[in-house]
């Protein structure tokens, strides 16, 4: 049993604080294995993906201590290049150990990665890039093995600006011989974070945030203390929840400069969004205009990770709308769950056609993946009566306390966990 019971809640009001970024923290934690010393990271969110990452780091020989939202990663004695199946199979991020392990150990054994089921999510870009840098990679029985005498710099052009593949290449290239150039690199803020961290540790990377990266290999990296940026996707989820309920709230610790695509869409629907210090004020009381067409894309376009929460909002919004998903082909499974609540959505290929002004009603639904789960929680706030979101453990992968955060804004909900999930939740907090 792992459910969230959500009740129709009316307009959300008040203030909520945004956690540190999952997708920024995970690659920076991976990068810590390149540094023989103690890396100190602050603003690490207490979520299950981070717990799995700590498990991986410990299993390869790192000593990891946690104090509140700070992590101390001692990577002096990395003693194996083999990533354990139990943790790797649970998260997509484990694939970026391919580049990091080749850099640190000259070999790697990586079980096929897990994570949310949102399309094919292959790893051919990662493998091709490592081969271009001199590694020999083989795939057998759901395991990637790789070895290399010395990684060398290379010119690598990505067919798609994959976030994970760009991270893998950066992790491999920082300690490689010579210069690596990455063309069509991902431009997401999480790439800037990884490069900012590595440069602070002595790496030579330029071009982060653009589509061409230049990485000059250095002989070693030194330990640093670093603060992880706030989570733009969690901030965006809460902004949509406030707007969809026609509420008004302060969302504190928000990386507003990373959220232009979302705030443009919300403003088009009539929301008022004001910058306030290190946060934003979202006023959805007059958000009555139709949205029309939204297309997801790579940064700085509308993030695929906010597609499902927006889909929920558009079900109750004025007018009909279309969302086109260009990043992950399998990311409309939330639509079928929303239909159980009375939504009127027609999915054809990569497009969802949404009939607005729907009156949603409570029902039992299943979180199909992390962001889809959060979208169903928002749907529960809008639906009459009680909605039960099953498989809520998906949501714990990325949201430290979605119930507590939304309750602070006036939402009515109850979290139910089974014993092992209680144990896991306790392990995260201790
Ligand atoms: C990361 C994020 C995820 C986000 C996504 C897109 C993390 C932990 N996860 O996922 O939240 O939704 O970026 O912003 O940071 N592809 C290939 N071959 C490859 C790699 C990717 O074809 O080797 C394709 C994928 O199938 C997908 C597209 O590239 O269609 C984008 O994937 P990618 O950017 O790699 O996403 P992730 O890094 O897995």
Short mmCIF file of C-alpha atoms and ligand atoms in Angstrom, two decimals:
data_model
loop_
_atom_site.label_atom_id
_atom_site.label_comp_id
_atom_site.label_asym_id
_atom_site.label_seq_id
_atom_site.Cartn_x
_atom_site.Cartn_y
_atom_site.Cartn_z
CA UNK A 1 0.00 0.00 0.00
CA UNK A 2 1.35 3.39 -0.93
CA UNK A 3 -1.37 5.89 -1.70
CA UNK A 4 -2.21 9.55 -1.42
CA UNK A 5 -5.84 10.35 -0.73
CA UNK A 6 -6.62 13.78 -2.14
CA UNK A 7 -9.78 15.80 -1.55
CA UNK A 8 -11.20 18.71 -3.53
CA UNK A 9 -9.44 21.62 -1.92
CA UNK A 10 -10.38 24.98 -3.38
CA UNK A 11 -7.85 27.71 -4.19
CA UNK A 12 -4.33 27.08 -2.81
CA UNK A 13 -2.93 29.99 -0.79
CA UNK A 14 0.07 30.77 1.36
CA UNK A 15 3.72 30.03 0.82
CA UNK A 16 5.82 27.02 0.05
CA UNK A 17 9.58 26.48 -0.11
CA UNK A 18 11.14 24.60 -3.05
CA UNK A 19 13.65 21.76 -2.42
CA UNK A 20 17.02 21.32 -4.11
CA UNK A 21 17.08 20.00 -7.66
CA UNK A 22 17.04 16.23 -8.17
CA UNK A 23 18.33 16.36 -11.71
CA UNK A 24 21.16 18.72 -10.72
CA UNK A 25 22.12 16.79 -7.56
CA UNK A 26 22.35 13.32 -9.15
CA UNK A 27 25.07 14.08 -11.75
CA UNK A 28 27.02 16.23 -9.27
CA UNK A 29 26.99 13.32 -6.79
CA UNK A 30 28.22 11.06 -9.60
CA UNK A 31 30.98 13.55 -10.38
CA UNK A 32 32.16 13.29 -6.76
CA UNK A 33 33.73 9.89 -7.59
CA UNK A 34 36.22 11.73 -9.82
CA UNK A 35 37.58 13.62 -6.82
CA UNK A 36 39.86 11.77 -4.38
CA UNK A 37 38.87 13.67 -1.25
CA UNK A 38 35.74 14.82 0.57
CA UNK A 39 33.16 16.63 -1.55
CA UNK A 40 30.57 18.60 0.43
CA UNK A 41 27.18 19.23 -1.16
CA UNK A 42 24.38 21.35 0.29
CA UNK A 43 20.66 21.59 -0.53
CA UNK A 44 20.36 17.92 -1.39
CA UNK A 45 16.67 16.93 -1.53
CA UNK A 46 15.51 14.03 0.68
CA UNK A 47 14.01 11.85 -2.04
CA UNK A 48 14.36 8.17 -2.92
CA UNK A 49 16.46 8.75 -6.07
CA UNK A 50 19.07 10.42 -3.86
CA UNK A 51 18.93 7.47 -1.46
CA UNK A 52 19.57 5.07 -4.37
CA UNK A 53 22.46 7.26 -5.51
CA UNK A 54 23.96 7.17 -1.99
CA UNK A 55 23.61 3.37 -2.09
CA UNK A 56 25.53 3.24 -5.38
CA UNK A 57 28.29 5.55 -4.10
CA UNK A 58 28.72 3.47 -0.93
CA UNK A 59 28.77 0.21 -2.90
CA UNK A 60 31.73 1.41 -4.97
CA UNK A 61 33.74 2.36 -1.89
CA UNK A 62 32.76 5.95 -1.10
CA UNK A 63 32.05 6.95 2.48
CA UNK A 64 28.88 9.03 2.45
CA UNK A 65 27.54 10.92 5.48
CA UNK A 66 24.44 13.05 5.62
CA UNK A 67 23.68 15.94 7.94
CA UNK A 68 20.31 17.55 7.21
CA UNK A 69 20.36 18.50 3.54
CA UNK A 70 24.18 18.33 3.37
CA UNK A 71 26.14 15.37 2.04
CA UNK A 72 29.78 14.52 2.63
CA UNK A 73 31.14 12.18 -0.03
CA UNK A 74 34.61 10.78 0.59
CA UNK A 75 35.74 9.21 -2.69
CA UNK A 76 39.36 8.52 -1.69
CA UNK A 77 38.94 4.76 -1.95
CA UNK A 78 36.73 3.86 -4.89
CA UNK A 79 37.42 0.13 -5.10
CA UNK A 80 35.14 -1.31 -7.78
CA UNK A 81 33.85 -0.23 -11.16
CA UNK A 82 30.76 -2.43 -10.82
CA UNK A 83 27.48 -0.63 -10.14
CA UNK A 84 25.03 -2.82 -8.15
CA UNK A 85 21.88 -3.97 -9.93
CA UNK A 86 19.50 -3.28 -7.01
CA UNK A 87 20.06 0.50 -6.99
CA UNK A 88 20.97 1.02 -10.67
CA UNK A 89 17.83 -0.73 -11.86
CA UNK A 90 15.71 1.79 -9.98
CA UNK A 91 16.95 4.98 -11.61
CA UNK A 92 17.83 6.30 -15.04
CA UNK A 93 20.75 8.34 -13.75
CA UNK A 94 22.87 5.24 -13.14
CA UNK A 95 23.82 5.26 -16.85
CA UNK A 96 26.02 8.35 -16.36
CA UNK A 97 28.34 6.21 -14.22
CA UNK A 98 29.55 4.83 -17.55
CA UNK A 99 31.57 8.00 -18.24
CA UNK A 100 32.48 8.61 -14.59
CA UNK A 101 33.73 5.06 -13.95
CA UNK A 102 35.77 4.98 -17.14
CA UNK A 103 37.41 8.23 -16.02
CA UNK A 104 38.12 7.04 -12.47
CA UNK A 105 38.70 3.28 -12.88
CA UNK A 106 39.32 2.83 -16.62
CA UNK A 107 36.57 0.24 -16.66
CA UNK A 108 32.86 0.10 -15.86
CA UNK A 109 30.12 -2.45 -15.27
CA UNK A 110 26.71 -0.82 -15.46
CA UNK A 111 23.41 -2.73 -15.24
CA UNK A 112 20.81 -1.44 -17.68
CA UNK A 113 19.33 1.65 -16.04
CA UNK A 114 15.82 1.82 -14.62
CA UNK A 115 13.77 4.91 -13.87
CA UNK A 116 10.40 6.06 -15.12
CA UNK A 117 8.84 4.27 -18.06
CA UNK A 118 8.33 7.24 -20.38
CA UNK A 119 9.33 5.97 -23.77
CA UNK A 120 12.23 3.95 -25.10
CA UNK A 121 14.98 5.85 -23.24
CA UNK A 122 17.88 4.10 -24.99
CA UNK A 123 21.56 4.72 -24.18
CA UNK A 124 23.15 4.45 -27.62
CA UNK A 125 24.47 8.06 -27.43
CA UNK A 126 26.33 7.23 -24.21
CA UNK A 127 27.92 4.12 -25.72
CA UNK A 128 28.84 5.79 -29.04
CA UNK A 129 30.47 8.71 -27.20
CA UNK A 130 32.59 6.48 -24.94
CA UNK A 131 33.72 4.49 -27.99
CA UNK A 132 34.76 7.71 -29.71
CA UNK A 133 36.85 8.50 -26.63
CA UNK A 134 38.67 5.20 -26.91
CA UNK A 135 36.64 2.82 -24.74
CA UNK A 136 35.58 -0.67 -25.74
CA UNK A 137 31.96 -1.20 -24.71
CA UNK A 138 29.98 -4.42 -24.77
CA UNK A 139 26.36 -5.14 -23.89
CA UNK A 140 25.44 -8.56 -22.56
CA UNK A 141 22.66 -9.90 -20.36
CA UNK A 142 21.30 -6.49 -19.44
CA UNK A 143 24.75 -5.26 -18.45
CA UNK A 144 27.10 -2.77 -20.10
CA UNK A 145 30.79 -3.43 -19.62
CA UNK A 146 33.47 -1.04 -20.77
CA UNK A 147 37.21 -0.60 -20.46
CA UNK A 148 39.85 1.78 -21.72
CA UNK A 149 43.58 2.26 -21.25
CA UNK A 150 43.30 6.06 -21.34
CA UNK A 151 40.29 8.08 -22.39
CA UNK A 152 41.18 10.64 -25.04
CA UNK A 153 39.38 13.77 -26.17
CA UNK A 154 37.17 13.58 -29.27
CA UNK A 155 34.71 15.56 -31.36
CA UNK A 156 31.23 14.24 -30.56
CA UNK A 157 28.02 15.31 -32.24
CA UNK A 158 24.82 14.22 -30.51
CA UNK A 159 21.88 13.37 -32.79
CA UNK A 160 19.60 14.80 -30.07
CA UNK A 161 20.74 17.09 -27.23
CA UNK A 162 20.34 14.37 -24.59
CA UNK A 163 20.84 15.57 -21.03
CA UNK A 164 22.17 12.23 -19.77
CA UNK A 165 24.53 11.68 -22.70
CA UNK A 166 25.93 15.20 -22.36
CA UNK A 167 26.56 14.49 -18.66
CA UNK A 168 28.26 11.15 -19.44
CA UNK A 169 30.59 12.83 -21.92
CA UNK A 170 31.47 15.66 -19.52
CA UNK A 171 32.25 13.15 -16.75
CA UNK A 172 34.48 11.13 -19.08
CA UNK A 173 36.18 14.13 -20.68
CA UNK A 174 37.22 16.20 -17.65
CA UNK A 175 40.11 13.83 -16.88
CA UNK A 176 40.74 12.59 -20.45
CA UNK A 177 43.85 13.30 -22.49
CA UNK A 178 43.33 16.36 -24.66
CA UNK A 179 40.30 18.27 -25.82
CA UNK A 180 36.71 17.10 -26.24
CA UNK A 181 34.19 19.09 -28.23
CA UNK A 182 30.48 18.29 -27.88
CA UNK A 183 28.20 19.56 -30.62
CA UNK A 184 24.42 19.72 -30.14
CA UNK A 185 25.00 19.42 -26.39
CA UNK A 186 22.07 19.69 -23.97
CA UNK A 187 21.62 23.23 -22.64
CA UNK A 188 19.57 22.42 -19.53
CA UNK A 189 20.43 24.26 -16.26
CA UNK A 190 21.47 20.87 -14.83
CA UNK A 191 24.33 20.76 -17.35
CA UNK A 192 25.40 24.22 -16.22
CA UNK A 193 25.29 22.94 -12.64
CA UNK A 194 27.49 19.94 -13.39
CA UNK A 195 29.99 22.11 -15.27
CA UNK A 196 29.93 24.78 -12.53
CA UNK A 197 30.69 22.13 -9.91
CA UNK A 198 33.47 20.50 -11.95
CA UNK A 199 35.06 23.85 -12.84
CA UNK A 200 35.06 24.76 -9.14
CA UNK A 201 36.95 21.47 -8.62
CA UNK A 202 39.55 22.45 -11.22
CA UNK A 203 38.08 21.19 -14.51
CA UNK A 204 38.35 23.22 -17.71
CA UNK A 205 34.92 23.31 -19.33
CA UNK A 206 33.56 26.19 -21.35
CA UNK A 207 30.33 26.74 -23.24
CA UNK A 208 27.93 25.32 -20.63
CA UNK A 209 24.43 26.57 -21.37
CA UNK A 210 25.16 26.69 -25.10
CA UNK A 211 25.00 23.88 -27.61
CA UNK A 212 28.78 23.57 -28.06
CA UNK A 213 30.90 22.44 -25.13
CA UNK A 214 34.67 22.54 -24.96
CA UNK A 215 36.36 20.34 -22.36
CA UNK A 216 40.12 20.33 -21.88
CA UNK A 217 41.16 17.34 -19.81
CA UNK A 218 43.07 18.05 -16.57
CA UNK A 219 45.25 15.65 -14.59
CA UNK A 220 43.25 15.77 -11.34
CA UNK A 221 40.37 17.46 -9.53
CA UNK A 222 40.32 18.82 -5.98
CA UNK A 223 37.54 18.58 -3.35
CA UNK A 224 35.04 21.44 -3.17
CA UNK A 225 31.99 22.55 -1.22
CA UNK A 226 29.01 23.29 -3.45
CA UNK A 227 25.33 24.27 -3.09
CA UNK A 228 22.79 22.63 -5.41
CA UNK A 229 20.31 24.96 -7.13
CA UNK A 230 16.55 24.77 -6.40
CA UNK A 231 14.37 22.37 -8.41
CA UNK A 232 12.73 24.10 -11.36
CA UNK A 233 10.40 21.15 -11.96
CA UNK A 234 9.13 21.01 -8.37
CA UNK A 235 8.68 24.81 -8.43
CA UNK A 236 6.80 24.46 -11.72
CA UNK A 237 4.58 21.68 -10.35
CA UNK A 238 3.57 23.86 -7.41
CA UNK A 239 3.02 26.91 -9.65
CA UNK A 240 0.65 24.84 -11.82
CA UNK A 241 -1.16 23.50 -8.73
CA UNK A 242 -1.73 27.08 -7.51
CA UNK A 243 -2.84 28.30 -10.95
CA UNK A 244 -5.11 25.30 -11.63
CA UNK A 245 -6.97 25.79 -8.32
CA UNK A 246 -7.25 29.53 -9.07
CA UNK A 247 -5.28 30.26 -5.92
CA UNK A 248 -2.49 32.68 -5.11
CA UNK A 249 0.72 31.78 -3.36
CA UNK A 250 4.36 32.61 -2.82
CA UNK A 251 6.68 29.91 -4.14
CA UNK A 252 9.95 30.55 -2.35
CA UNK A 253 13.43 29.54 -3.47
CA UNK A 254 12.31 29.34 -7.10
CA UNK A 255 14.81 29.48 -9.98
CA UNK A 256 12.58 31.87 -11.91
CA UNK A 257 15.14 32.58 -14.62
CA UNK A 258 14.94 28.87 -15.59
CA UNK A 259 11.15 28.83 -15.78
CA UNK A 260 10.34 31.23 -18.63
CA UNK A 261 8.58 28.66 -20.81
CA UNK A 262 6.17 27.73 -18.02
CA UNK A 263 5.51 31.25 -16.79
CA UNK A 264 4.78 32.33 -20.41
CA UNK A 265 2.11 29.61 -20.70
CA UNK A 266 0.58 30.45 -17.30
CA UNK A 267 0.52 34.18 -18.10
CA UNK A 268 -1.14 33.46 -21.45
CA UNK A 269 -3.97 31.81 -19.47
CA UNK A 270 -4.37 34.94 -17.35
CA UNK A 271 -2.14 34.19 -14.36
CA UNK A 272 -0.16 37.00 -12.87
CA UNK A 273 3.36 36.08 -11.90
CA UNK A 274 5.59 38.44 -9.99
CA UNK A 275 9.22 38.00 -9.08
CA UNK A 276 9.74 38.39 -5.36
CA UNK A 277 13.23 38.18 -3.96
CA UNK A 278 14.33 34.57 -4.39
CA UNK A 279 10.87 33.38 -5.33
CA UNK A 280 7.73 34.08 -7.31
CA UNK A 281 4.17 35.05 -6.46
CA UNK A 282 1.65 33.16 -8.58
CA UNK A 283 -1.84 34.63 -8.79
CA UNK A 284 -4.22 32.33 -10.63
CA UNK A 285 -7.47 34.03 -9.59
CA UNK A 286 -8.06 35.39 -13.09
CA UNK A 287 -6.57 32.48 -15.02
CA UNK A 288 -9.57 32.02 -17.27
CA UNK A 289 -8.12 32.35 -20.77
CA UNK A 290 -7.60 29.32 -23.02
CA UNK A 291 -4.12 27.99 -23.51
CA UNK A 292 -4.25 26.82 -27.14
CA UNK A 293 -1.17 24.90 -28.22
CA UNK A 294 1.90 23.92 -26.17
CA UNK A 295 4.87 21.93 -27.42
CA UNK A 296 7.44 20.36 -25.13
CA UNK A 297 11.08 20.59 -26.14
CA UNK A 298 14.62 20.83 -24.93
CA UNK A 299 15.62 23.74 -22.69
CA UNK A 300 14.66 26.60 -22.87
CA UNK A 301 11.45 25.24 -24.43
CA UNK A 302 8.58 23.90 -22.31
CA UNK A 303 9.95 21.03 -20.16
CA UNK A 304 8.62 17.54 -20.80
CA UNK A 305 8.72 16.99 -17.03
CA UNK A 306 5.93 19.58 -16.60
CA UNK A 307 3.81 18.25 -19.43
CA UNK A 308 1.63 16.00 -17.23
CA UNK A 309 0.93 18.67 -14.55
CA UNK A 310 -0.01 21.12 -17.34
CA UNK A 311 -2.20 18.46 -18.97
CA UNK A 312 -4.17 18.24 -15.70
CA UNK A 313 -4.68 21.99 -15.57
CA UNK A 314 -5.83 22.15 -19.20
CA UNK A 315 -8.61 19.62 -18.48
CA UNK A 316 -10.39 22.19 -16.30
CA UNK A 317 -9.22 25.31 -18.14
CA UNK A 318 -11.38 27.34 -20.57
CA UNK A 319 -11.30 26.24 -24.20
CA UNK A 320 -9.74 23.31 -25.99
CA UNK A 321 -6.00 22.80 -26.16
CA UNK A 322 -3.33 20.65 -27.72
CA UNK A 323 -0.08 19.47 -26.14
CA UNK A 324 2.58 18.07 -28.43
CA UNK A 325 5.28 15.92 -26.77
CA UNK A 326 8.56 15.98 -28.68
CA UNK A 327 11.01 14.55 -26.12
CA UNK A 328 9.61 11.24 -24.79
CA UNK A 329 7.16 9.41 -27.03
CA UNK A 330 5.56 7.46 -24.16
CA UNK A 331 4.66 10.32 -21.89
CA UNK A 332 0.88 10.54 -22.25
CA UNK A 333 0.01 7.64 -19.97
CA UNK A 334 -1.23 10.15 -17.37
CA UNK A 335 -4.02 11.06 -19.83
CA UNK A 336 -5.60 7.61 -19.40
CA UNK A 337 -5.61 8.03 -15.63
CA UNK A 338 -7.09 11.54 -15.92
CA UNK A 339 -9.90 10.04 -18.02
CA UNK A 340 -10.88 7.93 -15.00
CA UNK A 341 -11.54 11.26 -13.23
CA UNK A 342 -13.77 12.40 -16.09
CA UNK A 343 -11.24 14.25 -18.26
CA UNK A 344 -11.83 14.43 -21.99
CA UNK A 345 -8.48 13.85 -23.70
CA UNK A 346 -7.78 12.24 -27.05
CA UNK A 347 -4.19 11.06 -27.56
CA UNK A 348 -2.99 10.57 -31.12
CA UNK A 349 0.70 9.78 -31.62
CA UNK A 350 2.65 12.58 -29.96
CA UNK A 351 -0.32 14.89 -29.44
CA UNK A 352 -2.98 15.14 -26.75
CA UNK A 353 -6.20 16.96 -27.70
CA UNK A 354 -7.84 18.27 -24.54
CA UNK A 355 -11.43 19.42 -24.17
CA UNK A 356 -11.43 22.04 -21.45
CA UNK A 357 -13.89 23.04 -18.71
CA UNK A 358 -14.27 19.48 -17.53
CA UNK A 359 -15.78 18.85 -14.10
CA UNK A 360 -13.49 16.18 -12.64
CA UNK A 361 -14.77 13.68 -10.08
CA UNK A 362 -12.82 11.61 -7.55
CA UNK A 363 -11.79 8.03 -8.41
CA UNK A 364 -8.95 5.55 -7.95
CA UNK A 365 -5.98 6.24 -10.23
CA UNK A 366 -2.41 4.91 -10.52
CA UNK A 367 0.69 7.08 -10.77
CA UNK A 368 2.23 5.99 -14.09
CA UNK A 369 5.59 7.61 -13.32
CA UNK A 370 7.09 10.40 -11.20
CA UNK A 371 5.73 13.58 -12.82
CA UNK A 372 2.53 11.86 -13.92
CA UNK A 373 1.97 10.97 -10.26
CA UNK A 374 2.34 14.61 -9.21
CA UNK A 375 -0.10 15.57 -11.98
CA UNK A 376 -2.69 13.16 -10.55
CA UNK A 377 -2.30 14.73 -7.10
CA UNK A 378 -3.11 18.11 -8.67
CA UNK A 379 -6.07 16.50 -10.43
CA UNK A 380 -7.29 15.24 -7.05
CA UNK A 381 -7.32 18.81 -5.71
CA UNK A 382 -9.63 19.79 -8.57
CA UNK A 383 -11.90 16.72 -8.55
CA UNK A 384 -15.08 16.52 -6.46
CA UNK A 385 -14.94 14.12 -3.52
CA UNK A 386 -11.95 11.85 -2.90
CA UNK A 387 -9.26 10.74 -5.34
CA UNK A 388 -6.89 7.93 -4.37
CA UNK A 389 -3.52 8.02 -6.13
CA UNK A 390 -1.99 4.54 -5.97
CA UNK A 391 1.71 3.74 -6.49
CA UNK A 392 2.56 7.05 -4.85
CA UNK A 393 6.12 5.77 -4.27
CA UNK A 394 6.84 7.04 -7.80
CA UNK A 395 6.26 10.56 -6.49
CA UNK A 396 8.74 10.06 -3.63
CA UNK A 397 11.45 9.64 -6.27
CA UNK A 398 11.39 13.37 -6.95
CA UNK A 399 9.30 15.23 -4.36
CA UNK A 400 10.61 15.31 -0.79
CA UNK A 401 7.20 16.09 0.74
CA UNK A 402 4.51 16.84 -1.82
CA UNK A 403 1.74 16.29 0.73
CA UNK A 404 3.28 18.52 3.40
CA UNK A 405 4.04 21.23 0.84
CA UNK A 406 0.54 21.28 -0.65
CA UNK A 407 -1.07 21.01 2.80
CA UNK A 408 0.81 24.17 3.77
CA UNK A 409 -1.06 25.81 0.87
CA UNK A 410 -4.41 24.54 2.17
CA UNK A 411 -4.73 21.24 0.28
CA UNK A 412 -6.58 18.39 1.97
CA UNK A 413 -4.83 15.06 1.63
CA UNK A 414 -3.65 12.00 3.53
CA UNK A 415 -0.57 9.90 2.89
CA UNK A 416 -0.73 6.15 3.46
CA UNK A 417 2.43 4.08 3.42
CA UNK A 418 3.03 0.36 3.93
CA UNK A 419 5.65 -0.82 6.43
CA UNK A 420 8.59 -1.10 4.02
CA UNK A 421 7.82 2.31 2.57
CA UNK A 422 7.72 3.72 6.10
CA UNK A 423 11.14 2.13 6.67
CA UNK A 424 12.44 3.66 3.43
CA UNK A 425 11.01 7.05 4.32
CA UNK A 426 12.71 6.79 7.71
CA UNK A 427 15.99 5.80 6.06
CA UNK A 428 15.82 8.91 3.88
CA UNK A 429 15.33 11.14 6.87
CA UNK A 430 18.01 9.53 9.05
C1 LIG B 1 16.78 13.81 -18.20
C2 LIG B 1 16.01 14.05 -16.92
C3 LIG B 1 14.52 13.90 -17.14
C4 LIG B 1 14.08 14.79 -18.29
C5 LIG B 1 14.94 14.57 -19.52
C6 LIG B 1 14.62 15.55 -20.63
C7 LIG B 1 17.55 13.34 -15.20
C8 LIG B 1 17.87 12.35 -14.14
N1 LIG B 1 16.46 13.10 -15.92
O1 LIG B 1 16.52 12.46 -18.57
O2 LIG B 1 13.84 14.28 -15.95
O3 LIG B 1 12.73 14.48 -18.60
O4 LIG B 1 16.33 14.72 -19.20
O5 LIG B 1 14.74 16.85 -20.18
O6 LIG B 1 18.23 14.35 -15.35
N2 LIG B 1 18.02 9.37 -26.19
C9 LIG B 1 18.49 8.48 -27.14
N3 LIG B 1 19.67 7.84 -26.90
C10 LIG B 1 20.41 8.05 -25.77
C11 LIG B 1 19.92 8.96 -24.79
C12 LIG B 1 18.72 9.61 -25.04
O7 LIG B 1 17.85 8.29 -28.18
O8 LIG B 1 21.47 7.43 -25.62
C13 LIG B 1 16.72 10.07 -26.41
C14 LIG B 1 15.66 9.64 -25.39
O9 LIG B 1 15.00 8.45 -25.79
C15 LIG B 1 14.72 10.83 -25.39
C16 LIG B 1 15.68 12.00 -25.65
O10 LIG B 1 16.89 11.46 -26.15
O11 LIG B 1 13.80 10.74 -26.45
C17 LIG B 1 15.98 12.83 -24.41
O12 LIG B 1 16.53 12.00 -23.41
P1 LIG B 1 17.59 12.55 -22.35
O13 LIG B 1 17.76 14.02 -22.53
O14 LIG B 1 18.79 11.68 -22.42
O15 LIG B 1 16.84 12.30 -20.98
P2 LIG B 1 17.47 11.77 -19.65
O16 LIG B 1 18.85 12.27 -19.48
O17 LIG B 1 17.21 10.31 -19.53
#
